[in-house]
């Protein structure tokens, strides 16, 4: 659809083009589509129709022009999946975020501790010198419940696998199996149950079935495990998608309100270790380390960077972590901590740990954020110029190669 800048995506959805029709009657909750494939054979165009059902991941941008559609075949393990890829031309003004009357600075201190209501407190946002005005971002209860259900199903799968490997698998007699299957069976028996994946057992079951060997207990295990896997995967995938959309919406709201955002991110790599490099045990327990995966702070950070690019905002990282140890009221460094509450003996200040840290970071960032923002903008400009130059060089090489190919064809 490259002629004239493409075709309006609304015309494609309305079924006005024969090459591609969407939103046709399908099966179940999915809509149908028809993709017309053209092959040139003996100087003639031969058309074939590829039909099926499709699931739209997200709505098309309003007013977009469709330039290219691809029907892509991908292999994921033993499965083959097909995808419709749409390349659209969108007006740059539609991608810009309207930002009016923005405040100059906001600071965010990240974490994932539990609040008084039992919710994971993801971050505290400070926009002034007062910790009492700090705002909190919590992980919704529904998401926490979905992650808990997913983890419970995963534990059930592990328990089912452990029982099968330890109690049932040794009872199998591989006398009529092939040599490769006997080696695989011996390898499974040597491994601890925790080191045997359910997918490996399912693959072994598939090999036995296709060779005509019956292992009914393994077949029943595979059916139960696949049922649990589908349920666990569905719950977790939907929860992950909802969490990503929530982070993106929060990030968009942040960049609409603030020109510069300074963030303080904990060391996620160090938090994942049960035993630190120096041999000391991590103060975070198993539940806290698991919750680190549920909140996915790095995904929140990516959402902020993504939104900042669209709104021409700037995201900076804290220069150090001294703000965590200081009182936001008087600057005293020796403050007492009781779970998620900090108290200062000098000023009598009592507040939430994250609110205090975010406010202390705000007080420090006010002094340097403008200078740092200028540096970031200069680096971004240099990077953009290099990218443009590289793209121009690539385009010149392609054009040169095309000219050479045309000259060869003319000679022949």
Short mmCIF file of C-alpha atoms in Angstrom, two decimals:
data_model
loop_
_atom_site.label_atom_id
_atom_site.label_comp_id
_atom_site.label_asym_id
_atom_site.label_seq_id
_atom_site.Cartn_x
_atom_site.Cartn_y
_atom_site.Cartn_z
CA UNK A 1 0.00 0.00 0.00
CA UNK A 2 2.95 2.32 -0.55
CA UNK A 3 1.42 4.39 -3.37
CA UNK A 4 0.24 7.83 -2.32
CA UNK A 5 1.57 7.45 1.20
CA UNK A 6 -0.50 4.36 2.03
CA UNK A 7 -4.17 3.56 2.56
CA UNK A 8 -6.30 4.84 5.46
CA UNK A 9 -6.49 2.13 8.10
CA UNK A 10 -10.22 2.86 8.48
CA UNK A 11 -10.75 1.79 4.84
CA UNK A 12 -8.99 -1.52 5.54
CA UNK A 13 -11.14 -2.14 8.62
CA UNK A 14 -14.25 -1.29 6.58
CA UNK A 15 -13.34 -3.95 3.99
CA UNK A 16 -12.82 -1.59 1.05
CA UNK A 17 -9.61 -3.31 -0.16
CA UNK A 18 -9.48 -6.76 -1.72
CA UNK A 19 -5.85 -7.42 -0.79
CA UNK A 20 -6.69 -7.46 2.93
CA UNK A 21 -10.03 -7.67 4.69
CA UNK A 22 -10.47 -7.59 8.45
CA UNK A 23 -13.33 -7.90 10.93
CA UNK A 24 -15.02 -10.71 9.04
CA UNK A 25 -17.17 -13.28 10.89
CA UNK A 26 -14.85 -15.68 12.69
CA UNK A 27 -15.04 -18.47 15.24
CA UNK A 28 -15.68 -17.92 18.93
CA UNK A 29 -14.69 -14.47 20.20
CA UNK A 30 -12.12 -13.86 17.42
CA UNK A 31 -12.80 -12.06 14.17
CA UNK A 32 -11.84 -13.40 10.77
CA UNK A 33 -9.46 -12.02 8.16
CA UNK A 34 -8.52 -12.65 4.55
CA UNK A 35 -4.99 -11.99 3.25
CA UNK A 36 -4.47 -12.02 -0.53
CA UNK A 37 -1.06 -13.34 -1.57
CA UNK A 38 0.28 -12.57 -5.04
CA UNK A 39 2.86 -14.80 -6.75
CA UNK A 40 4.25 -14.03 -10.20
CA UNK A 41 4.61 -17.17 -12.30
CA UNK A 42 5.37 -17.27 -16.06
CA UNK A 43 4.68 -13.56 -16.35
CA UNK A 44 1.25 -13.82 -14.71
CA UNK A 45 0.05 -12.81 -11.27
CA UNK A 46 -1.49 -15.72 -9.38
CA UNK A 47 -3.50 -14.79 -6.29
CA UNK A 48 -4.18 -17.02 -3.30
CA UNK A 49 -6.22 -16.35 -0.19
CA UNK A 50 -4.89 -16.92 3.34
CA UNK A 51 -7.79 -16.88 5.79
CA UNK A 52 -8.11 -17.30 9.52
CA UNK A 53 -9.02 -15.59 12.77
CA UNK A 54 -7.06 -12.80 14.41
CA UNK A 55 -6.85 -11.04 17.76
CA UNK A 56 -6.17 -7.30 17.81
CA UNK A 57 -3.61 -6.46 20.49
CA UNK A 58 -4.48 -2.75 20.59
CA UNK A 59 -6.56 -0.32 18.54
CA UNK A 60 -5.07 1.35 15.48
CA UNK A 61 -4.11 5.03 15.83
CA UNK A 62 -6.83 7.32 14.51
CA UNK A 63 -6.04 8.73 11.08
CA UNK A 64 -3.09 6.36 10.49
CA UNK A 65 -2.06 5.35 6.95
CA UNK A 66 -1.28 1.69 6.27
CA UNK A 67 1.87 1.20 4.18
CA UNK A 68 2.76 -2.48 4.62
CA UNK A 69 1.11 -5.66 5.93
CA UNK A 70 3.02 -8.88 6.47
CA UNK A 71 1.78 -12.37 7.22
CA UNK A 72 4.62 -13.76 9.36
CA UNK A 73 5.21 -17.38 10.32
CA UNK A 74 7.13 -17.98 13.58
CA UNK A 75 8.15 -21.19 15.26
CA UNK A 76 8.15 -21.39 19.08
CA UNK A 77 9.47 -24.79 20.06
CA UNK A 78 7.22 -27.40 18.43
CA UNK A 79 4.45 -24.85 17.81
CA UNK A 80 3.97 -22.65 14.74
CA UNK A 81 2.24 -19.30 15.09
CA UNK A 82 1.16 -16.77 12.49
CA UNK A 83 1.15 -13.01 12.96
CA UNK A 84 -0.27 -10.07 11.03
CA UNK A 85 2.22 -7.20 11.17
CA UNK A 86 0.95 -3.72 10.27
CA UNK A 87 3.36 -0.91 9.38
CA UNK A 88 1.60 2.42 9.81
CA UNK A 89 2.44 6.02 9.03
CA UNK A 90 1.21 8.28 11.82
CA UNK A 91 1.24 12.05 12.01
CA UNK A 92 3.94 13.08 14.48
CA UNK A 93 1.52 15.51 16.13
CA UNK A 94 -0.65 12.55 17.17
CA UNK A 95 2.24 11.00 19.09
CA UNK A 96 3.05 14.14 21.04
CA UNK A 97 1.64 14.52 24.53
CA UNK A 98 0.04 17.84 25.38
CA UNK A 99 1.96 19.36 28.28
CA UNK A 100 0.80 22.68 29.66
CA UNK A 101 1.58 24.38 33.00
CA UNK A 102 3.98 21.69 34.10
CA UNK A 103 5.87 21.86 37.38
CA UNK A 104 9.66 21.82 37.06
CA UNK A 105 10.58 18.86 39.29
CA UNK A 106 9.34 15.68 40.95
CA UNK A 107 11.31 12.95 42.73
CA UNK A 108 10.39 9.28 43.08
CA UNK A 109 11.77 6.83 45.62
CA UNK A 110 11.07 3.19 44.65
CA UNK A 111 10.59 0.12 46.83
CA UNK A 112 8.17 -2.73 47.42
CA UNK A 113 7.49 -2.99 51.15
CA UNK A 114 3.99 -3.65 52.53
CA UNK A 115 1.89 -0.74 53.73
CA UNK A 116 -0.63 -0.80 56.59
CA UNK A 117 -3.35 -2.14 54.29
CA UNK A 118 -1.22 -5.07 53.10
CA UNK A 119 -0.52 -3.59 49.66
CA UNK A 120 2.91 -3.36 48.06
CA UNK A 121 4.02 0.26 48.20
CA UNK A 122 5.87 0.73 44.90
CA UNK A 123 6.97 4.34 45.22
CA UNK A 124 6.62 7.68 46.92
CA UNK A 125 6.45 10.89 44.85
CA UNK A 126 7.65 14.20 46.31
CA UNK A 127 6.95 17.55 44.67
CA UNK A 128 7.80 19.89 47.54
CA UNK A 129 10.07 20.25 50.60
CA UNK A 130 7.42 18.77 52.91
CA UNK A 131 7.21 15.00 53.41
CA UNK A 132 3.58 15.31 54.50
CA UNK A 133 2.65 16.26 50.92
CA UNK A 134 4.30 13.20 49.36
CA UNK A 135 2.04 10.85 47.39
CA UNK A 136 2.18 7.06 47.29
CA UNK A 137 1.83 4.52 44.48
CA UNK A 138 0.63 1.06 45.57
CA UNK A 139 0.21 -2.16 43.63
CA UNK A 140 -3.56 -2.82 43.37
CA UNK A 141 -5.00 -5.60 45.49
CA UNK A 142 -6.39 -7.38 42.41
CA UNK A 143 -2.91 -7.68 40.88
CA UNK A 144 -1.44 -9.01 44.13
CA UNK A 145 -4.21 -11.61 44.30
CA UNK A 146 -3.58 -12.71 40.70
CA UNK A 147 0.16 -13.08 41.32
CA UNK A 148 -0.58 -15.08 44.48
CA UNK A 149 -2.93 -17.38 42.55
CA UNK A 150 -0.31 -17.82 39.85
CA UNK A 151 2.38 -18.66 42.41
CA UNK A 152 0.05 -21.15 44.12
CA UNK A 153 -0.58 -22.96 40.83
CA UNK A 154 3.16 -23.01 40.14
CA UNK A 155 3.79 -24.58 43.55
CA UNK A 156 1.11 -27.16 42.81
CA UNK A 157 2.87 -28.00 39.54
CA UNK A 158 6.19 -28.38 41.36
CA UNK A 159 4.58 -30.59 43.99
CA UNK A 160 3.00 -32.78 41.29
CA UNK A 161 6.33 -33.08 39.46
CA UNK A 162 8.29 -33.91 42.64
CA UNK A 163 5.87 -36.70 43.57
CA UNK A 164 5.95 -38.15 40.08
CA UNK A 165 9.76 -38.10 39.74
CA UNK A 166 10.41 -39.49 43.22
CA UNK A 167 7.58 -42.06 43.53
CA UNK A 168 6.17 -42.98 40.11
CA UNK A 169 8.99 -42.62 37.58
CA UNK A 170 11.26 -45.31 39.17
CA UNK A 171 8.47 -47.90 38.72
CA UNK A 172 8.63 -47.69 34.91
CA UNK A 173 10.26 -50.58 33.04
CA UNK A 174 11.98 -49.33 29.84
CA UNK A 175 12.73 -52.78 28.41
CA UNK A 176 10.88 -52.11 25.11
CA UNK A 177 12.15 -48.53 24.67
CA UNK A 178 14.70 -47.40 22.14
CA UNK A 179 18.32 -46.87 23.15
CA UNK A 180 17.90 -43.07 23.15
CA UNK A 181 14.79 -43.34 25.34
CA UNK A 182 16.58 -45.64 27.80
CA UNK A 183 19.42 -43.10 28.10
CA UNK A 184 16.91 -40.29 28.70
CA UNK A 185 15.13 -42.39 31.34
CA UNK A 186 18.41 -43.12 33.12
CA UNK A 187 19.28 -39.41 33.06
CA UNK A 188 15.91 -38.53 34.60
CA UNK A 189 16.45 -41.00 37.42
CA UNK A 190 19.89 -39.57 38.24
CA UNK A 191 18.63 -36.00 38.61
CA UNK A 192 16.96 -34.57 41.72
CA UNK A 193 13.26 -33.90 41.26
CA UNK A 194 13.81 -30.12 41.42
CA UNK A 195 16.18 -30.33 38.42
CA UNK A 196 13.67 -32.13 36.18
CA UNK A 197 11.43 -29.74 34.28
CA UNK A 198 7.83 -30.60 33.47
CA UNK A 199 8.49 -29.82 29.80
CA UNK A 200 11.23 -32.47 29.74
CA UNK A 201 8.84 -35.05 31.13
CA UNK A 202 6.20 -34.01 28.58
CA UNK A 203 8.75 -34.39 25.77
CA UNK A 204 9.70 -37.84 27.09
CA UNK A 205 6.01 -38.79 27.13
CA UNK A 206 5.68 -37.61 23.51
CA UNK A 207 8.67 -39.75 22.47
CA UNK A 208 7.22 -42.84 24.17
CA UNK A 209 3.79 -42.39 22.61
CA UNK A 210 5.20 -41.99 19.10
CA UNK A 211 7.30 -45.12 19.51
CA UNK A 212 4.29 -47.16 20.66
CA UNK A 213 5.38 -47.51 24.33
CA UNK A 214 2.66 -47.10 26.94
CA UNK A 215 3.40 -45.22 30.18
CA UNK A 216 -0.10 -44.37 31.45
CA UNK A 217 1.10 -42.66 34.63
CA UNK A 218 3.29 -40.29 32.62
CA UNK A 219 0.40 -39.51 30.26
CA UNK A 220 -1.84 -38.65 33.21
CA UNK A 221 0.90 -36.48 34.70
CA UNK A 222 1.33 -34.61 31.42
CA UNK A 223 -2.40 -33.91 31.16
CA UNK A 224 -2.62 -32.62 34.74
CA UNK A 225 0.53 -30.52 34.36
CA UNK A 226 -0.60 -28.97 31.06
CA UNK A 227 -3.97 -28.09 32.61
CA UNK A 228 -2.24 -26.39 35.56
CA UNK A 229 0.24 -24.68 33.23
CA UNK A 230 -2.51 -23.20 31.05
CA UNK A 231 -4.35 -21.86 34.09
CA UNK A 232 -1.18 -20.46 35.67
CA UNK A 233 0.08 -18.96 32.42
CA UNK A 234 -3.25 -17.27 31.67
CA UNK A 235 -3.52 -15.68 35.12
CA UNK A 236 0.07 -14.49 35.12
CA UNK A 237 0.03 -13.16 31.54
CA UNK A 238 -3.13 -11.12 32.08
CA UNK A 239 -1.72 -9.76 35.37
CA UNK A 240 1.55 -8.78 33.68
CA UNK A 241 -0.31 -6.97 30.90
CA UNK A 242 -2.47 -5.07 33.38
CA UNK A 243 0.57 -4.11 35.41
CA UNK A 244 2.39 -2.84 32.31
CA UNK A 245 -0.59 -0.73 31.24
CA UNK A 246 -0.90 0.66 34.77
CA UNK A 247 2.78 1.68 34.82
CA UNK A 248 2.48 3.28 31.39
CA UNK A 249 -0.58 5.28 32.43
CA UNK A 250 1.09 6.46 35.64
CA UNK A 251 4.21 7.42 33.67
CA UNK A 252 2.15 9.38 31.13
CA UNK A 253 0.39 11.24 33.93
CA UNK A 254 3.76 12.04 35.52
CA UNK A 255 5.36 13.52 32.39
CA UNK A 256 2.25 15.60 31.73
CA UNK A 257 2.71 17.26 35.11
CA UNK A 258 6.51 17.52 35.53
CA UNK A 259 9.37 18.57 33.27
CA UNK A 260 12.12 16.70 35.15
CA UNK A 261 11.76 13.50 37.19
CA UNK A 262 14.58 12.30 39.45
CA UNK A 263 14.31 8.66 40.52
CA UNK A 264 15.97 6.61 43.25
CA UNK A 265 16.06 2.92 42.37
CA UNK A 266 17.28 0.19 44.78
CA UNK A 267 19.91 -2.29 43.67
CA UNK A 268 17.62 -4.99 42.25
CA UNK A 269 20.50 -7.34 41.45
CA UNK A 270 21.75 -7.26 45.03
CA UNK A 271 18.21 -7.71 46.36
CA UNK A 272 17.81 -10.95 44.37
CA UNK A 273 20.76 -12.65 46.09
CA UNK A 274 20.07 -14.89 49.06
CA UNK A 275 23.76 -14.81 50.04
CA UNK A 276 25.70 -11.67 49.17
CA UNK A 277 29.18 -11.62 47.65
CA UNK A 278 30.76 -10.99 51.05
CA UNK A 279 29.11 -14.11 52.47
CA UNK A 280 26.50 -12.24 54.52
CA UNK A 281 22.88 -13.36 54.34
CA UNK A 282 20.50 -10.98 52.61
CA UNK A 283 18.24 -9.18 55.08
CA UNK A 284 15.35 -9.66 52.64
CA UNK A 285 13.42 -12.87 53.17
CA UNK A 286 12.04 -15.23 50.53
CA UNK A 287 8.69 -13.42 50.46
CA UNK A 288 10.33 -10.03 49.93
CA UNK A 289 12.55 -11.37 47.13
CA UNK A 290 9.49 -12.92 45.44
CA UNK A 291 7.59 -9.64 45.73
CA UNK A 292 10.45 -7.96 43.86
CA UNK A 293 9.33 -9.87 40.75
CA UNK A 294 5.68 -8.97 41.34
CA UNK A 295 6.26 -5.21 41.37
CA UNK A 296 8.87 -5.18 38.53
CA UNK A 297 10.33 -1.77 39.31
CA UNK A 298 12.57 -1.88 36.25
CA UNK A 299 9.45 -2.08 34.07
CA UNK A 300 8.16 1.05 35.84
CA UNK A 301 11.46 2.77 35.08
CA UNK A 302 11.20 1.77 31.41
CA UNK A 303 7.66 3.18 31.29
CA UNK A 304 8.93 6.50 32.65
CA UNK A 305 11.69 6.68 30.02
CA UNK A 306 9.19 5.77 27.28
CA UNK A 307 6.72 8.45 28.37
CA UNK A 308 9.46 11.05 28.86
CA UNK A 309 10.56 10.68 25.23
CA UNK A 310 7.03 11.37 24.04
CA UNK A 311 6.59 14.42 26.26
CA UNK A 312 10.15 15.78 25.97
CA UNK A 313 10.59 15.33 29.72
CA UNK A 314 13.85 14.30 31.37
CA UNK A 315 14.37 11.35 33.72
CA UNK A 316 17.47 11.52 35.93
CA UNK A 317 18.80 9.04 38.46
CA UNK A 318 19.85 10.02 41.97
CA UNK A 319 23.57 10.74 42.30
CA UNK A 320 23.83 8.69 45.53
CA UNK A 321 21.69 7.18 48.27
CA UNK A 322 22.49 9.63 51.06
CA UNK A 323 18.90 10.89 50.98
CA UNK A 324 17.74 7.56 52.40
CA UNK A 325 19.63 8.14 55.67
CA UNK A 326 18.70 11.78 56.24
CA UNK A 327 15.76 13.45 57.93
CA UNK A 328 13.78 15.49 55.42
CA UNK A 329 12.87 18.01 58.13
CA UNK A 330 16.27 18.96 59.57
CA UNK A 331 18.86 16.99 57.58
CA UNK A 332 19.94 14.87 60.56
CA UNK A 333 21.68 11.69 59.37
CA UNK A 334 21.12 9.55 62.46
CA UNK A 335 17.43 8.73 62.17
CA UNK A 336 15.67 5.73 63.71
CA UNK A 337 13.76 3.24 61.60
CA UNK A 338 10.90 1.05 62.79
CA UNK A 339 9.69 -1.04 59.85
CA UNK A 340 8.38 1.62 57.41
CA UNK A 341 8.41 4.54 59.84
CA UNK A 342 11.34 6.91 60.43
CA UNK A 343 11.68 9.19 63.44
CA UNK A 344 14.22 11.94 64.10
CA UNK A 345 15.22 12.62 67.71
CA UNK A 346 16.49 16.09 66.84
CA UNK A 347 13.41 17.54 65.10
CA UNK A 348 10.78 15.07 66.33
CA UNK A 349 9.84 14.39 62.71
CA UNK A 350 7.92 11.10 62.16
CA UNK A 351 6.89 9.95 58.71
CA UNK A 352 6.82 7.10 56.21
CA UNK A 353 10.24 5.88 55.09
CA UNK A 354 9.58 6.32 51.37
CA UNK A 355 7.97 9.74 51.84
CA UNK A 356 10.97 10.88 53.87
CA UNK A 357 13.45 9.53 51.29
CA UNK A 358 11.60 11.04 48.31
CA UNK A 359 11.40 14.44 50.04
CA UNK A 360 15.09 14.38 50.99
CA UNK A 361 15.91 13.55 47.38
CA UNK A 362 13.74 16.48 46.23
CA UNK A 363 15.65 18.85 48.50
CA UNK A 364 18.96 17.68 47.04
CA UNK A 365 17.75 17.53 43.42
CA UNK A 366 16.56 21.13 43.46
CA UNK A 367 20.21 22.19 43.61
CA UNK A 368 21.49 20.26 40.60
CA UNK A 369 18.66 19.00 38.38
CA UNK A 370 18.74 21.95 35.93
CA UNK A 371 22.45 21.49 35.23
CA UNK A 372 22.06 17.71 34.86
CA UNK A 373 19.06 18.15 32.57
CA UNK A 374 21.11 20.37 30.24
CA UNK A 375 23.83 17.68 30.08
CA UNK A 376 21.27 14.98 29.30
CA UNK A 377 19.73 17.08 26.52
CA UNK A 378 23.17 17.72 24.99
CA UNK A 379 23.98 13.98 25.02
CA UNK A 380 20.61 13.15 23.50
CA UNK A 381 21.15 15.69 20.74
CA UNK A 382 24.59 14.26 19.91
CA UNK A 383 23.17 10.74 19.89
CA UNK A 384 20.35 11.79 17.57
CA UNK A 385 22.79 13.46 15.15
CA UNK A 386 24.94 10.31 15.06
CA UNK A 387 21.86 8.17 14.41
CA UNK A 388 20.76 10.46 11.55
CA UNK A 389 24.25 10.38 10.03
CA UNK A 390 24.37 6.59 10.30
CA UNK A 391 20.95 6.27 8.69
CA UNK A 392 21.99 8.57 5.83
CA UNK A 393 25.14 6.51 5.21
CA UNK A 394 23.09 3.33 5.17
CA UNK A 395 20.62 4.85 2.73
CA UNK A 396 23.44 6.02 0.42
CA UNK A 397 24.92 2.49 0.40
CA UNK A 398 21.54 0.99 -0.48
CA UNK A 399 21.00 3.50 -3.29
CA UNK A 400 24.49 2.84 -4.64
CA UNK A 401 23.88 -0.90 -4.62
CA UNK A 402 20.56 -0.46 -6.41
CA UNK A 403 22.20 1.68 -9.11
CA UNK A 404 24.87 -0.98 -9.64
CA UNK A 405 22.22 -3.70 -9.92
CA UNK A 406 20.25 -1.66 -12.48
CA UNK A 407 23.42 -1.09 -14.53
CA UNK A 408 24.14 -4.83 -14.53
CA UNK A 409 20.60 -5.61 -15.66
CA UNK A 410 20.84 -3.06 -18.49
CA UNK A 411 24.12 -4.58 -19.67
CA UNK A 412 22.69 -8.11 -19.71
#
